[in-house]
Structures are given as C-alpha cells and as structure tokens.
Amino acid sequence: MGCITKHYLNESAILGVWKIEEDIKTLMGMVELDEDDRKKYRVFKSNSRKLEFLSVRALLAELVGKDARIVYNKNNKPFLKDGSRFISISHSHKLTAILCSGNEKVGIDLEYMSANIGSIAFKFLNRKEKVTKNAEDRKYHLYIHWCAKESLYKICDKEGISFRNNIRIHPFEVKESGEIKGEVRTRKINESFDLYYSRYDNYAIVWTKKNYGDNKIPGEGQHLIVARPR
C-alpha cells in the first residue's frame, strides 16, 4: 500500500506512516540503497526484518527524498546523514512511522495492540497515572501510556530513564485521538511535553516534538556513525 499518511505538522516537521503490503522485491525497487545499506540488509535472515528495513528507507524517501541516509550518533540516536533534520523511527507489525523536523527534537512510537498489556502494566505505570476501568477502552488507554513513554524516552535521548519512576503521563480521558501531557524527571532532566495520540485500525500511535531553543542542526558538533540495522 505504501505511504498512508504524510502530514506536515508545521513548516519544518513532517510525520509519515507506511503500511507494508508489498513483497521484498517490490519494496527493493522503491528504494536506492548505498553500499552501507546493502551490507546491513544482507545481515537480516527473516523476511519481516528485511521488510521493516526497506519500508523505513521507502518512507524516508517519500518524506524527504531518495538521497536521505540514516546515521546514528554515539548514543544511537538517529539523524539524517546530511545533518538536515532530527528524526525518530518506529515500526510494529505492518506499520512503519517516521517523524522528522529541521529545528525540533522529536519522538514517535507505534504499537500493534495484540498483547495482554494489562498483565505488565505495573512495570511502566506509576501511582499517579490513571487508566480507565472501562473494559472496552482499557487496552487502548494502556497502549497510549506505553507509546507516550517510549516517545518521551526517545526525545530525551538519555540512558537510565525508568518508564515507571521517571516518566509520568498526566491523567486524561481516552478518545480516538487527542493531546496529552507528559513529564520526565531525573537528576539531569526536568521537562514537560505535549504529546499527541491517534488510533489506526488496531494500532496506537503517539508522537511528540519540542524546540528547546538551543537545538543544533542534527549532527553538528556530534560524532555520527553509519546506522545500525533498523
């Protein structure tokens, strides 16, 4: 099916979602892999990982152009090789999502809502967070919390953040889509964030972006390395 969403959030931020319905041969024909990408691609044994890898490159090409290449800094945070944008990547089951911005740090997460997430909720929820008791909405509400915390973890780019102890999602009434508030509190971080969530079929998607005022161009003054396989 290809790119099912291409949403310009503002003049510099764009969010895209790709639905994987192509086979490997079709996706391979939609991307232009350089030698580094080809080396990483050959590492994958399973078709699912190959499809994920190719869908990320196909979606990136759709959003910012076929010449775009992914690299990582020393903390394994992804950027574009040309240093033009911050970028966050997520994939689950048949969907791949990318959020990128030229002047804002970003974080995105999507999850296919298949697991009995209620059985592990104690691992990532804290006492200040409230989840509906309505059985029809509870799974989606839990997945929003999980995806929101993943998005905040990504945007903060810090090791040692506990989902349960350091990230808090403010109470909210669950809807099909909406805006929520979150915060990250550690010895080094004291930040609040606006997050946005939505549902597509059986997927929960949450994303956030923030301009810190002193954001450098991605890669500027940082040690970038060729991307690990993703």
Short mmCIF file of C-alpha atoms in Angstrom, two decimals:
data_model
loop_
_atom_site.label_atom_id
_atom_site.label_comp_id
_atom_site.label_asym_id
_atom_site.label_seq_id
_atom_site.Cartn_x
_atom_site.Cartn_y
_atom_site.Cartn_z
CA MET A 1 0.00 0.00 0.00
CA GLY A 2 2.86 2.38 0.76
CA CYS A 3 2.60 5.75 2.47
CA ILE A 4 -0.85 6.08 4.06
CA THR A 5 -0.15 9.32 5.95
CA LYS A 6 2.06 12.28 5.09
CA HIS A 7 1.23 15.06 7.50
CA TYR A 8 3.04 18.38 7.70
CA LEU A 9 2.83 19.39 11.36
CA ASN A 10 4.42 22.79 10.68
CA GLU A 11 6.86 24.29 8.18
CA SER A 12 9.74 22.07 9.34
CA ALA A 13 8.14 18.94 10.84
CA ILE A 14 6.61 16.05 8.90
CA LEU A 15 5.09 12.75 10.04
CA GLY A 16 4.65 9.77 7.76
CA VAL A 17 3.23 6.27 8.15
CA TRP A 18 3.83 3.37 5.75
CA LYS A 19 1.63 0.28 5.60
CA ILE A 20 3.67 -2.74 4.49
CA GLU A 21 1.69 -4.70 1.93
CA GLU A 22 4.46 -5.02 -0.67
CA ASP A 23 6.75 -8.01 -1.07
CA ILE A 24 10.52 -7.66 -0.74
CA LYS A 25 11.11 -7.38 -4.49
CA THR A 26 8.60 -4.55 -4.83
CA LEU A 27 9.99 -2.61 -1.86
CA MET A 28 13.55 -3.09 -3.08
CA GLY A 29 12.56 -1.48 -6.36
CA MET A 30 11.25 1.57 -4.49
CA VAL A 31 14.50 2.45 -2.69
CA GLU A 32 18.06 3.32 -3.62
CA LEU A 33 20.40 1.60 -1.18
CA ASP A 34 24.04 2.62 -0.96
CA GLU A 35 26.76 0.09 -0.18
CA ASP A 36 26.46 0.58 3.61
CA ASP A 37 22.71 -0.03 3.45
CA ARG A 38 23.26 -3.15 1.35
CA LYS A 39 25.73 -4.53 3.87
CA LYS A 40 23.24 -4.06 6.68
CA TYR A 41 20.41 -5.53 4.62
CA ARG A 42 22.37 -8.71 3.94
CA VAL A 43 22.67 -9.31 7.70
CA PHE A 44 18.94 -9.94 8.07
CA LYS A 45 17.75 -13.53 7.90
CA SER A 46 14.00 -13.08 8.34
CA ASN A 47 11.76 -11.56 5.69
CA SER A 48 9.97 -9.49 8.33
CA ARG A 49 13.18 -7.67 9.29
CA LYS A 50 14.02 -7.12 5.61
CA LEU A 51 10.57 -5.62 5.04
CA GLU A 52 10.91 -3.34 8.07
CA PHE A 53 14.33 -2.15 6.93
CA LEU A 54 13.15 -1.44 3.39
CA SER A 55 9.92 0.22 4.50
CA VAL A 56 11.87 2.68 6.67
CA ARG A 57 14.00 3.66 3.63
CA ALA A 58 10.97 3.83 1.33
CA LEU A 59 9.05 6.05 3.75
CA LEU A 60 12.08 8.28 4.33
CA ALA A 61 12.44 8.71 0.57
CA GLU A 62 8.77 9.64 0.35
CA LEU A 63 9.11 12.25 3.10
CA VAL A 64 12.44 13.92 2.37
CA GLY A 65 13.87 12.44 -0.85
CA LYS A 66 15.70 9.37 -2.14
CA ASP A 67 19.14 10.71 -1.24
CA ALA A 68 18.37 10.70 2.51
CA ARG A 69 20.54 8.35 4.59
CA ILE A 70 20.18 7.40 8.26
CA VAL A 71 23.13 7.69 10.66
CA TYR A 72 23.41 7.42 14.43
CA ASN A 73 25.33 9.46 16.99
CA LYS A 74 27.36 7.93 19.83
CA ASN A 75 24.13 7.45 21.84
CA ASN A 76 22.49 5.53 18.98
CA LYS A 77 20.05 8.34 18.27
CA PRO A 78 19.15 8.52 14.55
CA PHE A 79 19.79 11.55 12.35
CA LEU A 80 20.00 12.13 8.65
CA LYS A 81 23.49 11.87 7.20
CA ASP A 82 23.30 15.32 5.62
CA GLY A 83 22.61 16.83 9.07
CA SER A 84 19.36 18.45 7.97
CA ARG A 85 16.82 17.01 10.43
CA PHE A 86 16.12 15.35 13.73
CA ILE A 87 14.38 12.02 13.16
CA SER A 88 12.53 9.36 15.13
CA ILE A 89 11.54 5.93 13.79
CA SER A 90 9.09 3.26 14.93
CA HIS A 91 7.66 0.10 13.42
CA SER A 92 5.27 -2.59 14.59
CA HIS A 93 3.64 -5.46 12.71
CA LYS A 94 2.67 -3.96 9.32
CA LEU A 95 3.23 -0.24 10.01
CA THR A 96 6.34 1.94 9.93
CA ALA A 97 6.34 5.53 11.18
CA ILE A 98 8.84 8.37 10.85
CA LEU A 99 8.73 11.82 12.43
CA CYS A 100 11.35 14.36 11.40
CA SER A 101 11.95 18.07 11.94
CA GLY A 102 14.58 20.60 10.97
CA ASN A 103 14.54 22.52 14.26
CA GLU A 104 12.72 20.43 16.88
CA LYS A 105 13.71 17.27 18.70
CA VAL A 106 11.19 14.51 18.07
CA GLY A 107 9.95 11.18 19.39
CA ILE A 108 7.39 8.75 17.97
CA ASP A 109 6.16 5.28 18.84
CA LEU A 110 3.50 2.99 17.42
CA GLU A 111 2.36 -0.40 18.65
CA TYR A 112 0.07 -3.10 17.31
CA MET A 113 -2.36 -3.72 20.16
CA SER A 114 -2.19 -7.51 20.34
CA ALA A 115 -0.66 -8.33 23.69
CA ASN A 116 -2.41 -8.54 27.04
CA ILE A 117 -0.70 -5.34 28.10
CA GLY A 118 -2.70 -5.21 31.33
CA SER A 119 -0.60 -8.04 32.77
CA ILE A 120 2.59 -5.95 32.54
CA ALA A 121 1.12 -2.52 33.25
CA PHE A 122 2.72 -2.49 36.71
CA LYS A 123 6.13 -2.38 35.03
CA PHE A 124 5.57 1.01 33.38
CA LEU A 125 2.68 2.73 35.20
CA ASN A 126 3.11 4.62 38.46
CA ARG A 127 0.62 5.50 41.16
CA LYS A 128 -0.05 8.99 39.79
CA GLU A 129 -1.19 7.67 36.43
CA LYS A 130 -4.86 6.79 35.93
CA VAL A 131 -6.24 4.25 33.47
CA THR A 132 -9.92 3.80 32.69
CA LYS A 133 -11.76 0.82 34.17
CA ASN A 134 -13.97 0.64 31.09
CA ALA A 135 -13.08 -2.74 29.56
CA GLU A 136 -13.76 -1.53 26.00
CA ASP A 137 -11.24 1.35 26.24
CA ARG A 138 -8.73 -0.01 28.75
CA LYS A 139 -6.34 -1.73 26.33
CA TYR A 140 -6.11 1.35 24.10
CA HIS A 141 -5.63 3.59 27.14
CA LEU A 142 -2.75 1.41 28.36
CA TYR A 143 -1.12 1.36 24.95
CA ILE A 144 -1.30 5.16 24.76
CA HIS A 145 0.60 5.34 28.05
CA TRP A 146 3.21 2.89 26.79
CA CYS A 147 3.69 4.63 23.43
CA ALA A 148 3.81 8.04 25.11
CA LYS A 149 6.59 6.87 27.42
CA GLU A 150 8.51 5.37 24.51
CA SER A 151 8.22 8.67 22.65
CA LEU A 152 9.48 10.65 25.64
CA TYR A 153 12.35 8.22 26.15
CA LYS A 154 13.37 8.74 22.53
CA ILE A 155 13.14 12.53 22.54
CA CYS A 156 15.18 12.81 25.74
CA ASP A 157 17.99 10.68 24.33
CA LYS A 158 19.18 9.73 27.80
CA GLU A 159 20.19 6.42 29.30
CA GLY A 160 18.91 5.28 32.66
CA ILE A 161 15.36 6.63 32.34
CA SER A 162 12.82 4.41 34.09
CA PHE A 163 9.40 4.31 32.44
CA ARG A 164 7.74 3.78 35.81
CA ASN A 165 9.79 6.06 38.04
CA ASN A 166 10.95 8.90 35.79
CA ILE A 167 8.18 9.37 33.22
CA ARG A 168 4.67 10.46 34.12
CA ILE A 169 1.67 10.81 31.82
CA HIS A 170 -0.93 13.19 33.24
CA PRO A 171 -4.45 11.74 33.63
CA PHE A 172 -6.65 12.09 30.54
CA GLU A 173 -9.93 10.83 29.15
CA VAL A 174 -9.24 8.40 26.34
CA LYS A 175 -10.69 9.26 22.90
CA GLU A 176 -9.93 8.11 19.36
CA SER A 177 -7.30 10.84 19.15
CA GLY A 178 -6.20 13.74 21.28
CA GLU A 179 -3.50 15.70 23.08
CA ILE A 180 -1.98 14.71 26.42
CA LYS A 181 0.69 15.98 28.78
CA GLY A 182 3.77 14.16 29.97
CA GLU A 183 6.87 14.88 32.01
CA VAL A 184 10.32 13.41 32.53
CA ARG A 185 12.00 13.91 35.91
CA THR A 186 15.52 12.65 36.67
CA ARG A 187 18.60 14.16 38.26
CA LYS A 188 19.53 15.66 34.89
CA ILE A 189 16.12 16.17 33.24
CA ASN A 190 13.17 18.27 34.37
CA GLU A 191 11.00 18.64 31.29
CA SER A 192 7.31 18.76 30.37
CA PHE A 193 5.97 17.78 26.96
CA ASP A 194 2.85 17.94 24.81
CA LEU A 195 2.07 14.63 23.14
CA TYR A 196 -0.47 13.65 20.50
CA TYR A 197 -2.08 10.26 20.08
CA SER A 198 -4.24 8.54 17.50
CA ARG A 199 -5.53 5.10 16.55
CA TYR A 200 -5.28 3.47 13.14
CA ASP A 201 -7.08 0.13 12.90
CA ASN A 202 -5.55 -1.86 15.79
CA TYR A 203 -2.51 0.39 16.25
CA ALA A 204 -1.81 3.07 18.83
CA ILE A 205 0.43 5.94 17.68
CA VAL A 206 1.90 8.67 19.91
CA TRP A 207 4.33 11.41 18.97
CA THR A 208 5.91 14.50 20.48
CA LYS A 209 8.23 17.30 19.39
CA LYS A 210 9.86 20.18 21.22
CA ASN A 211 12.03 23.15 20.38
CA TYR A 212 14.49 23.65 23.20
CA GLY A 213 15.70 26.99 21.82
CA ASP A 214 19.33 25.84 21.62
CA ASN A 215 18.84 22.94 19.23
CA LYS A 216 21.81 22.46 16.95
CA ILE A 217 21.42 21.21 13.42
CA PRO A 218 21.34 17.41 13.75
CA GLY A 219 24.87 16.07 13.66
CA GLU A 220 26.51 19.45 14.16
CA GLY A 221 29.36 19.03 16.60
CA GLN A 222 28.44 15.38 17.15
CA HIS A 223 30.19 12.17 16.19
CA LEU A 224 27.99 10.43 13.64
CA ILE A 225 28.41 6.85 12.59
CA VAL A 226 26.79 4.74 9.92
CA ALA A 227 23.40 3.50 11.09
CA ARG A 228 22.98 0.21 12.83
CA PRO A 229 20.45 -2.02 11.07
CA ARG A 230 16.91 -0.84 11.57
#
